[in-house]
Amino acid sequence: CVCVSGTMAFDPMTCVPSRVFVTRPDTDDDTRADGPWVHSILVTPDGRLVMCDGGNSMVKVADVDTPTTTLQAVKLNSTPGKLALLRDGQVAVTALEKRIYFLDVSGPPNVVSHVQTARLYYGVGSVMEDDTLIVVCVNDSDGPAGVYVMSRGGVVLKTLAD
């Protein structure tokens, strides 16, 4: 994973990014020519905005209380999908490589761990009481669409709907 920085401007009425500028590090990283594609966001209890940028395979973090701020990001090995805040303050991130990443976003974002999954999960939620995940997948060659309860270790514990 590669950490990068940049700046972001917010629409203060909605707290939604109006523009995202990414500063590439001096590496050979290949970013999408058409730029950022922010498609999943959440706000942590301490006021940090966490965003999936699918266009650059990054998870970005900014302070929601600051209209223009320095943006911190971590580059993933795959396109990030959806986000969920976990009980311990970490963030779960689905990825388009049958993987779920667990990030620490209390400072500069970093990958704490990840699990390989049997299915490609597009949606993720968290059950705060027992720290399990609720994951959603579509009908594909690996099986039918469904909603499942999953451990943080990637084990499906229960089927909620299929």
Coordinates of N, CA, C and O in Angstrom, one line a residue:
C1 N 0.8 -1.2 0.0 CA 0.0 0.0 0.0 C 0.9 1.2 0.0 O 1.9 1.3 0.6
V2 N 0.4 2.3 -0.7 CA 1.2 3.5 -0.8 C 0.4 4.6 -0.3 O -0.8 4.8 -0.6
C3 N 0.9 5.4 0.6 CA 0.2 6.6 1.2 C 0.5 7.8 0.3 O 1.6 8.0 -0.1
V4 N -0.6 8.5 0.0 CA -0.4 9.7 -0.8 C -1.2 10.8 -0.1 O -2.0 10.6 0.8
S5 N -1.0 12.0 -0.6 CA -1.7 13.2 0.0 C -2.2 14.1 -1.2 O -1.8 14.0 -2.3
G6 N -3.1 14.9 -0.8 CA -3.7 15.9 -1.8 C -4.6 16.9 -1.1 O -4.5 17.0 0.1
T7 N -5.4 17.6 -1.8 CA -6.3 18.5 -1.1 C -7.7 18.2 -1.6 O -8.0 17.6 -2.7
M8 N -8.7 18.7 -0.8 CA -10.1 18.4 -1.1 C -10.9 19.7 -0.8 O -10.7 20.3 0.2
A9 N -11.9 20.0 -1.6 CA -12.8 21.1 -1.3 C -14.2 20.5 -1.0 O -14.6 19.6 -1.7
F10 N -14.8 21.0 0.0 CA -16.2 20.5 0.4 C -17.2 21.5 0.1 O -17.0 22.7 0.2
D11 N -18.4 21.0 -0.2 CA -19.6 21.8 -0.1 C -20.0 21.8 1.3 O -20.5 20.8 1.9
P12 N -19.9 23.0 2.0 CA -20.1 23.0 3.5 C -21.6 22.7 3.9 O -21.9 22.3 5.0
M13 N -22.5 22.8 3.0 CA -23.9 22.6 3.3 C -24.2 21.1 3.3 O -25.1 20.6 4.0
T14 N -23.5 20.3 2.5 CA -23.8 18.9 2.4 C -22.6 18.0 2.9 O -22.8 16.8 3.1
C15 N -21.5 18.6 3.1 CA -20.3 17.8 3.5 C -19.9 16.7 2.5 O -19.4 15.7 2.8
V16 N -20.3 17.0 1.3 CA -20.0 16.1 0.2 C -18.8 16.7 -0.6 O -18.8 17.9 -0.9
P17 N -17.8 15.9 -1.0 CA -16.7 16.4 -1.7 C -17.2 17.0 -3.1 O -18.0 16.4 -3.8
S18 N -16.8 18.2 -3.3 CA -17.2 18.8 -4.6 C -16.0 18.6 -5.6 O -16.3 18.6 -6.8
R19 N -14.8 18.5 -5.2 CA -13.7 18.3 -6.0 C -12.7 17.5 -5.2 O -12.5 17.7 -4.0
V20 N -12.0 16.6 -5.9 CA -10.9 15.8 -5.2 C -9.7 15.9 -6.1 O -9.8 15.6 -7.3
F21 N -8.6 16.4 -5.5 CA -7.3 16.5 -6.3 C -6.4 15.5 -5.7 O -6.2 15.5 -4.5
V22 N -5.8 14.6 -6.4 CA -4.9 13.7 -5.9 C -3.4 14.0 -6.4 O -3.2 14.3 -7.5
T23 N -2.5 14.1 -5.4 CA -1.1 14.3 -5.7 C -0.5 13.0 -5.8 O -0.4 12.3 -4.7
R24 N 0.0 12.6 -6.9 CA 0.7 11.3 -7.1 C 2.1 11.4 -6.5 O 2.8 12.3 -6.6
P25 N 2.5 10.3 -5.8 CA 3.9 10.3 -5.3 C 4.8 10.0 -6.5 O 4.4 9.7 -7.6
D26 N 6.1 10.2 -6.3 CA 7.1 10.0 -7.3 C 7.3 8.5 -7.5 O 8.4 8.0 -7.2
T27 N 6.3 7.8 -8.0 CA 6.4 6.4 -8.3 C 5.8 6.1 -9.7 O 5.3 7.1 -10.3
D28 N 5.9 4.9 -10.1 CA 5.3 4.5 -11.4 C 3.8 4.1 -11.2 O 3.3 3.4 -12.1
D29 N 3.2 4.5 -10.1 CA 1.8 4.1 -9.9 C 0.9 4.6 -11.1 O 1.1 5.7 -11.5
D30 N 0.0 3.7 -11.5 CA -0.9 4.0 -12.6 C -2.2 4.4 -12.1 O -2.9 3.6 -11.5
T31 N -2.6 5.7 -12.2 CA -4.0 6.1 -11.8 C -4.8 6.3 -13.0 O -4.4 6.5 -14.1
R32 N -6.1 6.2 -12.8 CA -7.1 6.3 -13.9 C -7.0 7.7 -14.6 O -6.9 8.7 -13.9
A33 N -7.0 7.7 -15.9 CA -6.9 9.0 -16.6 C -8.1 9.9 -16.4 O -8.0 11.1 -16.4
D34 N -9.2 9.3 -16.1 CA -10.4 10.1 -15.9 C -10.6 10.6 -14.5 O -11.6 11.2 -14.1
G35 N -9.6 10.3 -13.6 CA -9.6 10.9 -12.3 C -10.4 10.1 -11.2 O -10.7 9.0 -11.4
P36 N -10.6 10.8 -10.1 CA -11.2 10.1 -8.9 C -12.7 9.8 -9.2 O -13.4 10.4 -10.0
W37 N -13.1 8.7 -8.5 CA -14.5 8.3 -8.6 C -14.9 7.9 -7.2 O -14.8 6.8 -6.7
V38 N -15.4 8.9 -6.4 CA -15.8 8.7 -5.0 C -17.2 8.2 -5.0 O -18.1 8.8 -5.5
H39 N -17.4 7.0 -4.5 CA -18.7 6.4 -4.6 C -19.2 5.8 -3.3 O -20.3 5.2 -3.2
S40 N -18.5 5.8 -2.2 CA -18.9 5.4 -0.9 C -18.3 6.2 0.2 O -17.1 6.4 0.1
I41 N -19.1 6.7 1.1 CA -18.5 7.6 2.2 C -19.1 7.2 3.5 O -20.2 6.7 3.6
L42 N -18.4 7.5 4.6 CA -18.9 7.5 5.9 C -18.2 8.5 6.8 O -17.1 9.0 6.4
V43 N -18.8 8.9 7.9 CA -18.2 9.9 8.8 C -18.0 9.1 10.1 O -18.9 8.5 10.6
T44 N -16.8 9.2 10.6 CA -16.5 8.6 11.9 C -17.0 9.4 13.0 O -17.3 10.6 12.9
P45 N -17.1 8.8 14.2 CA -17.6 9.6 15.4 C -16.7 10.9 15.7 O -17.2 11.9 16.2
D46 N -15.4 10.8 15.3 CA -14.6 12.0 15.6 C -14.6 13.0 14.4 O -13.8 13.9 14.4
G47 N -15.5 12.8 13.5 CA -15.6 13.8 12.4 C -14.7 13.7 11.2 O -14.4 14.6 10.5
R48 N -14.2 12.5 11.0 CA -13.4 12.2 9.8 C -14.2 11.6 8.7 O -15.0 10.7 8.9
L49 N -14.1 12.2 7.5 CA -14.8 11.7 6.3 C -13.9 10.6 5.6 O -12.8 10.9 5.3
V50 N -14.5 9.4 5.5 CA -13.7 8.3 4.8 C -14.5 8.0 3.5 O -15.7 7.9 3.5
M51 N -13.7 8.0 2.4 CA -14.3 7.8 1.1 C -13.6 6.8 0.3 O -12.3 6.7 0.3
C52 N -14.3 6.0 -0.5 CA -13.7 5.0 -1.5 C -13.6 5.8 -2.8 O -14.6 6.3 -3.3
D53 N -12.4 5.8 -3.3 CA -12.1 6.4 -4.6 C -11.8 5.2 -5.6 O -10.6 4.7 -5.6
G54 N -12.8 4.7 -6.3 CA -12.6 3.6 -7.1 C -11.8 3.9 -8.4 O -11.1 3.0 -8.9
G55 N -11.8 5.1 -8.8 CA -11.0 5.5 -9.9 C -9.5 5.4 -9.7 O -8.7 5.2 -10.7
N56 N -9.1 5.5 -8.5 CA -7.6 5.5 -8.2 C -7.3 4.4 -7.2 O -6.2 4.3 -6.7
S57 N -8.2 3.5 -6.9 CA -8.0 2.3 -6.0 C -7.5 2.8 -4.6 O -6.5 2.3 -4.1
M58 N -8.1 3.8 -4.1 CA -7.7 4.4 -2.8 C -8.9 4.6 -1.9 O -10.0 4.7 -2.3
V59 N -8.5 4.6 -0.6 CA -9.5 5.0 0.4 C -8.9 6.3 1.0 O -7.7 6.4 1.3
K60 N -9.7 7.4 1.0 CA -9.2 8.7 1.3 C -9.9 9.2 2.6 O -11.1 8.8 2.9
V61 N -9.2 10.0 3.4 CA -9.7 10.5 4.7 C -9.5 12.0 4.8 O -8.4 12.4 4.4
A62 N -10.5 12.7 5.3 CA -10.4 14.1 5.5 C -11.2 14.5 6.7 O -12.0 13.8 7.2
D63 N -10.9 15.7 7.3 CA -11.6 16.2 8.4 C -12.8 16.9 7.9 O -12.8 17.9 7.2
V64 N -14.0 16.4 8.3 CA -15.3 16.9 7.8 C -15.6 18.4 8.3 O -16.3 19.1 7.7
D65 N -14.9 18.8 9.4 CA -15.2 20.1 10.0 C -14.3 21.2 9.3 O -14.5 22.4 9.6
T66 N -13.4 20.8 8.5 CA -12.5 21.8 7.8 C -12.9 21.9 6.3 O -12.8 20.9 5.6
P67 N -13.4 23.0 5.9 CA -13.9 23.1 4.5 C -12.9 22.8 3.4 O -13.2 22.2 2.4
T68 N -11.6 23.2 3.6 CA -10.6 22.8 2.7 C -9.4 22.2 3.6 O -9.0 22.9 4.5
T69 N -9.0 21.0 3.2 CA -8.1 20.3 4.1 C -7.1 19.5 3.3 O -7.4 19.2 2.2
T70 N -6.1 19.1 4.0 CA -5.2 18.1 3.4 C -5.8 16.8 3.4 O -6.4 16.4 4.5
L71 N -5.8 16.1 2.4 CA -6.4 14.8 2.2 C -5.3 13.7 2.4 O -4.3 13.8 1.8
Q72 N -5.6 12.7 3.2 CA -4.7 11.5 3.3 C -5.4 10.3 2.7 O -6.6 10.2 2.7
A73 N -4.5 9.4 2.1 CA -5.1 8.3 1.4 C -4.2 7.1 1.5 O -3.0 7.2 1.7
V74 N -4.8 5.9 1.3 CA -4.0 4.7 1.2 C -4.4 4.0 -0.1 O -5.6 4.0 -0.4
K75 N -3.4 3.6 -0.9 CA -3.7 2.9 -2.1 C -3.8 1.4 -1.9 O -3.0 0.8 -1.2
L76 N -4.9 0.8 -2.4 CA -5.2 -0.6 -2.3 C -4.7 -1.3 -3.5 O -4.5 -0.7 -4.6
N77 N -4.6 -2.7 -3.4 CA -4.3 -3.5 -4.6 C -5.4 -3.8 -5.5 O -5.3 -4.4 -6.5
S78 N -6.6 -3.3 -5.1 CA -7.8 -3.5 -5.9 C -8.8 -2.3 -5.7 O -8.6 -1.5 -4.8
T79 N -9.8 -2.3 -6.6 CA -10.8 -1.2 -6.5 C -11.6 -1.4 -5.3 O -12.2 -2.4 -5.1
P80 N -11.6 -0.3 -4.4 CA -12.5 -0.4 -3.2 C -14.0 -0.3 -3.6 O -14.3 0.4 -4.5
G81 N -14.8 -1.0 -2.8 CA -16.2 -1.0 -3.0 C -17.0 -0.1 -2.0 O -17.1 1.1 -2.1
K82 N -17.4 -0.7 -0.9 CA -18.2 0.0 0.1 C -17.5 -0.1 1.4 O -16.6 -0.9 1.7
L83 N -18.0 0.8 2.3 CA -17.3 1.0 3.7 C -18.3 0.7 4.8 O -19.5 0.9 4.7
A84 N -17.7 0.3 5.9 CA -18.5 0.1 7.2 C -17.6 0.5 8.3 O -16.5 0.0 8.4
L85 N -18.2 1.2 9.3 CA -17.4 1.5 10.5 C -17.6 0.4 11.5 O -18.7 -0.1 11.7
L86 N -16.5 -0.1 12.1 CA -16.5 -1.2 13.0 C -16.5 -0.7 14.5 O -16.1 0.5 14.7
R87 N -16.8 -1.6 15.4 CA -16.8 -1.2 16.8 C -15.5 -0.7 17.3 O -15.5 0.2 18.2
D88 N -14.4 -1.2 16.9 CA -13.1 -0.7 17.4 C -12.6 0.5 16.7 O -11.4 0.9 16.9
G89 N -13.4 1.1 15.8 CA -13.0 2.3 15.1 C -12.4 2.1 13.8 O -12.1 3.0 13.0
Q90 N -12.1 0.8 13.5 CA -11.5 0.5 12.1 C -12.6 0.6 11.1 O -13.8 0.6 11.5
V91 N -12.3 0.6 9.9 CA -13.2 0.6 8.7 C -13.0 -0.6 7.9 O -11.9 -1.0 7.5
A92 N -14.1 -1.3 7.6 CA -14.1 -2.5 6.7 C -14.4 -1.9 5.3 O -15.2 -1.1 5.1
V93 N -13.6 -2.4 4.3 CA -13.7 -2.0 2.9 C -13.8 -3.2 2.0 O -12.9 -4.0 2.0
T94 N -14.9 -3.3 1.3 CA -15.0 -4.4 0.3 C -14.1 -4.0 -0.9 O -13.8 -2.9 -1.1
A95 N -13.6 -5.1 -1.6 CA -12.8 -4.8 -2.8 C -13.2 -5.7 -3.9 O -13.7 -6.8 -3.7
L96 N -12.9 -5.3 -5.1 CA -13.3 -6.1 -6.3 C -12.3 -7.2 -6.6 O -12.1 -7.6 -7.8
E97 N -11.7 -7.8 -5.6 CA -10.8 -8.9 -5.8 C -11.1 -10.0 -4.8 O -10.3 -10.8 -4.4
K98 N -12.4 -10.1 -4.3 CA -12.9 -11.1 -3.3 C -12.0 -10.9 -2.1 O -11.4 -11.9 -1.5
R99 N -12.0 -9.7 -1.6 CA -11.2 -9.4 -0.4 C -11.9 -8.3 0.4 O -12.6 -7.5 -0.1
I100 N -11.8 -8.3 1.7 CA -12.2 -7.3 2.6 C -11.0 -6.7 3.4 O -10.3 -7.5 4.0
Y101 N -10.8 -5.4 3.3 CA -9.7 -4.8 4.0 C -10.2 -4.2 5.3 O -11.4 -3.8 5.4
F102 N -9.3 -4.2 6.3 CA -9.6 -3.5 7.5 C -8.6 -2.4 7.7 O -7.4 -2.7 7.7
L103 N -9.1 -1.2 7.8 CA -8.2 0.0 7.9 C -8.3 0.7 9.2 O -9.4 0.8 9.8
D104 N -7.2 1.3 9.6 CA -7.1 2.2 10.8 C -7.2 3.6 10.1 O -6.3 3.9 9.3
V105 N -8.2 4.4 10.5 CA -8.3 5.7 9.9 C -8.2 6.8 11.0 O -8.5 7.9 10.8
S106 N -7.6 6.4 12.2 CA -7.5 7.4 13.3 C -6.4 8.4 13.0 O -6.4 9.5 13.6
G107 N -5.4 8.1 12.1 CA -4.4 9.0 11.7 C -4.3 8.8 10.2 O -5.4 8.6 9.6
P108 N -3.1 8.9 9.6 CA -3.0 8.6 8.2 C -3.6 7.1 8.0 O -3.2 6.2 8.7
P109 N -4.5 7.0 7.0 CA -5.1 5.6 6.9 C -4.0 4.6 6.5 O -3.1 4.8 5.7
N110 N -4.2 3.4 7.1 CA -3.3 2.3 6.8 C -4.1 1.0 6.9 O -5.1 0.9 7.6
V111 N -3.6 0.0 6.1 CA -4.3 -1.3 6.1 C -3.7 -2.1 7.3 O -2.5 -2.3 7.5
V112 N -4.7 -2.5 8.2 CA -4.3 -3.3 9.4 C -4.2 -4.7 9.0 O -3.3 -5.5 9.4
S113 N -5.3 -5.2 8.2 CA -5.3 -6.6 7.8 C -6.3 -6.7 6.6 O -7.0 -5.7 6.3
H114 N -6.4 -7.9 6.1 CA -7.4 -8.2 5.1 C -7.7 -9.6 5.1 O -6.9 -10.4 5.7
V115 N -8.9 -10.0 4.6 CA -9.2 -11.4 4.4 C -9.6 -11.7 3.0 O -10.3 -10.8 2.4
Q116 N -9.2 -12.8 2.5 CA -9.7 -13.3 1.2 C -11.0 -13.9 1.4 O -11.2 -14.6 2.4
T117 N -12.0 -13.6 0.5 CA -13.4 -14.2 0.7 C -13.7 -15.1 -0.5 O -13.1 -15.0 -1.6
A118 N -14.6 -16.0 -0.3 CA -15.0 -16.9 -1.4 C -15.8 -16.3 -2.4 O -15.9 -16.7 -3.6
R119 N -16.5 -15.2 -2.1 CA -17.4 -14.5 -3.0 C -16.9 -13.0 -3.1 O -16.2 -12.5 -2.3
L120 N -17.4 -12.4 -4.2 CA -17.2 -10.9 -4.3 C -18.4 -10.2 -3.7 O -19.5 -10.3 -4.1
Y121 N -18.1 -9.6 -2.5 CA -19.1 -8.8 -1.8 C -19.1 -7.4 -2.1 O -18.0 -6.7 -2.1
Y122 N -20.3 -6.8 -2.5 CA -20.4 -5.4 -2.9 C -20.7 -4.5 -1.8 O -20.3 -3.4 -1.7
G123 N -21.5 -5.0 -0.9 CA -22.0 -4.2 0.2 C -21.4 -4.7 1.5 O -21.2 -5.9 1.7
V124 N -21.3 -3.9 2.5 CA -20.8 -4.3 3.8 C -21.4 -3.4 4.9 O -21.6 -2.2 4.7
G125 N -21.8 -4.0 6.0 CA -22.3 -3.3 7.2 C -21.7 -3.9 8.4 O -21.0 -4.9 8.3
S126 N -21.9 -3.3 9.6 CA -21.3 -3.9 10.8 C -22.4 -4.0 11.8 O -23.3 -3.2 12.0
V127 N -22.3 -5.1 12.6 CA -23.1 -5.3 13.8 C -22.2 -5.0 15.0 O -21.3 -5.7 15.3
M128 N -22.5 -3.8 15.6 CA -21.6 -3.3 16.6 C -21.6 -4.2 17.9 O -20.6 -4.3 18.5
E129 N -22.7 -4.9 18.2 CA -22.7 -5.7 19.4 C -21.7 -6.8 19.4 O -21.1 -7.1 20.4
D130 N -21.5 -7.5 18.3 CA -20.6 -8.6 18.3 C -19.5 -8.5 17.3 O -18.8 -9.5 17.0
D131 N -19.4 -7.4 16.6 CA -18.3 -7.1 15.7 C -18.3 -8.0 14.4 O -17.3 -8.2 13.9
T132 N -19.5 -8.5 14.1 CA -19.6 -9.2 12.8 C -19.9 -8.3 11.7 O -20.3 -7.1 11.9
L133 N -19.8 -8.8 10.5 CA -20.1 -8.0 9.3 C -21.4 -8.5 8.6 O -21.7 -9.7 8.7
I134 N -22.1 -7.7 8.0 CA -23.2 -8.0 7.1 C -22.7 -7.7 5.7 O -22.3 -6.6 5.4
V135 N -22.7 -8.7 4.9 CA -22.2 -8.6 3.5 C -23.2 -8.9 2.5 O -24.1 -9.8 2.7
V136 N -23.1 -8.3 1.3 CA -24.1 -8.5 0.2 C -23.3 -8.9 -1.1 O -22.3 -8.3 -1.4
C137 N -23.8 -9.9 -1.7 CA -23.2 -10.2 -3.0 C -24.4 -10.4 -4.1 O -25.5 -10.6 -3.7
V138 N -24.0 -10.4 -5.3 CA -25.0 -10.5 -6.4 C -24.9 -11.9 -7.0 O -23.9 -12.7 -6.7
N139 N -25.9 -12.3 -7.8 CA -25.9 -13.6 -8.4 C -24.7 -13.6 -9.4 O -24.6 -12.7 -10.3
D140 N -23.8 -14.6 -9.3 CA -22.7 -14.7 -10.2 C -22.3 -16.1 -10.3 O -22.9 -17.0 -9.8
S141 N -21.2 -16.4 -11.0 CA -20.7 -17.8 -11.2 C -20.3 -18.5 -9.9 O -20.2 -19.7 -9.9
D142 N -20.1 -17.7 -8.8 CA -19.8 -18.3 -7.5 C -21.0 -18.7 -6.7 O -20.9 -19.4 -5.7
G143 N -22.2 -18.3 -7.1 CA -23.4 -18.7 -6.4 C -24.5 -17.6 -6.5 O -24.3 -16.6 -7.2
P144 N -25.6 -17.8 -5.8 CA -26.7 -16.9 -5.9 C -26.5 -15.6 -5.1 O -25.6 -15.6 -4.2
A145 N -27.3 -14.6 -5.4 CA -27.2 -13.4 -4.6 C -27.6 -13.7 -3.2 O -28.4 -14.6 -3.0
G146 N -27.1 -12.9 -2.3 CA -27.5 -13.1 -0.9 C -27.0 -12.0 0.1 O -26.1 -11.2 -0.3
V147 N -27.5 -12.1 1.3 CA -27.1 -11.3 2.4 C -26.6 -12.2 3.5 O -27.3 -13.1 3.8
Y148 N -25.4 -12.0 4.0 CA -24.8 -13.0 4.9 C -24.2 -12.2 6.1 O -23.8 -11.1 6.0
V149 N -24.2 -13.0 7.2 CA -23.4 -12.5 8.4 C -22.1 -13.2 8.3 O -22.0 -14.4 8.1
M150 N -21.0 -12.4 8.4 CA -19.6 -12.9 8.3 C -18.8 -12.5 9.5 O -18.9 -11.4 10.0
S151 N -17.9 -13.4 9.9 CA -16.9 -13.0 10.9 C -15.8 -12.1 10.3 O -15.7 -12.0 9.0
R152 N -15.1 -11.4 11.1 CA -14.0 -10.6 10.6 C -12.9 -11.4 10.0 O -12.0 -10.9 9.2
G153 N -13.0 -12.7 10.2 CA -12.0 -13.6 9.6 C -12.4 -14.1 8.2 O -11.7 -14.9 7.6
G154 N -13.6 -13.7 7.7 CA -14.1 -14.0 6.4 C -14.9 -15.3 6.4 O -15.3 -15.8 5.3
V155 N -15.3 -15.8 7.5 CA -16.2 -17.0 7.6 C -17.7 -16.6 7.6 O -18.1 -15.8 8.4
V156 N -18.4 -17.2 6.6 CA -19.9 -16.9 6.6 C -20.5 -17.7 7.8 O -20.4 -18.9 7.9
L157 N -21.2 -16.9 8.7 CA -21.8 -17.5 9.9 C -23.3 -17.8 9.7 O -23.8 -18.8 10.3
K158 N -23.9 -17.1 8.8 CA -25.4 -17.2 8.7 C -25.8 -16.6 7.4 O -25.3 -15.5 7.0
T159 N -26.8 -17.2 6.8 CA -27.5 -16.6 5.6 C -28.7 -15.8 6.0 O -29.6 -16.4 6.7
L160 N -28.8 -14.6 5.7 CA -30.0 -13.8 6.0 C -31.0 -13.8 4.9 O -32.2 -13.8 5.2
A161 N -30.6 -13.8 3.7 CA -31.5 -13.7 2.6 C -30.7 -14.2 1.3 O -29.6 -13.9 1.2
D162 N -31.4 -15.0 0.5 CA -30.8 -15.3 -0.8 C -31.9 -15.4 -1.8 O -33.1 -15.2 -1.6

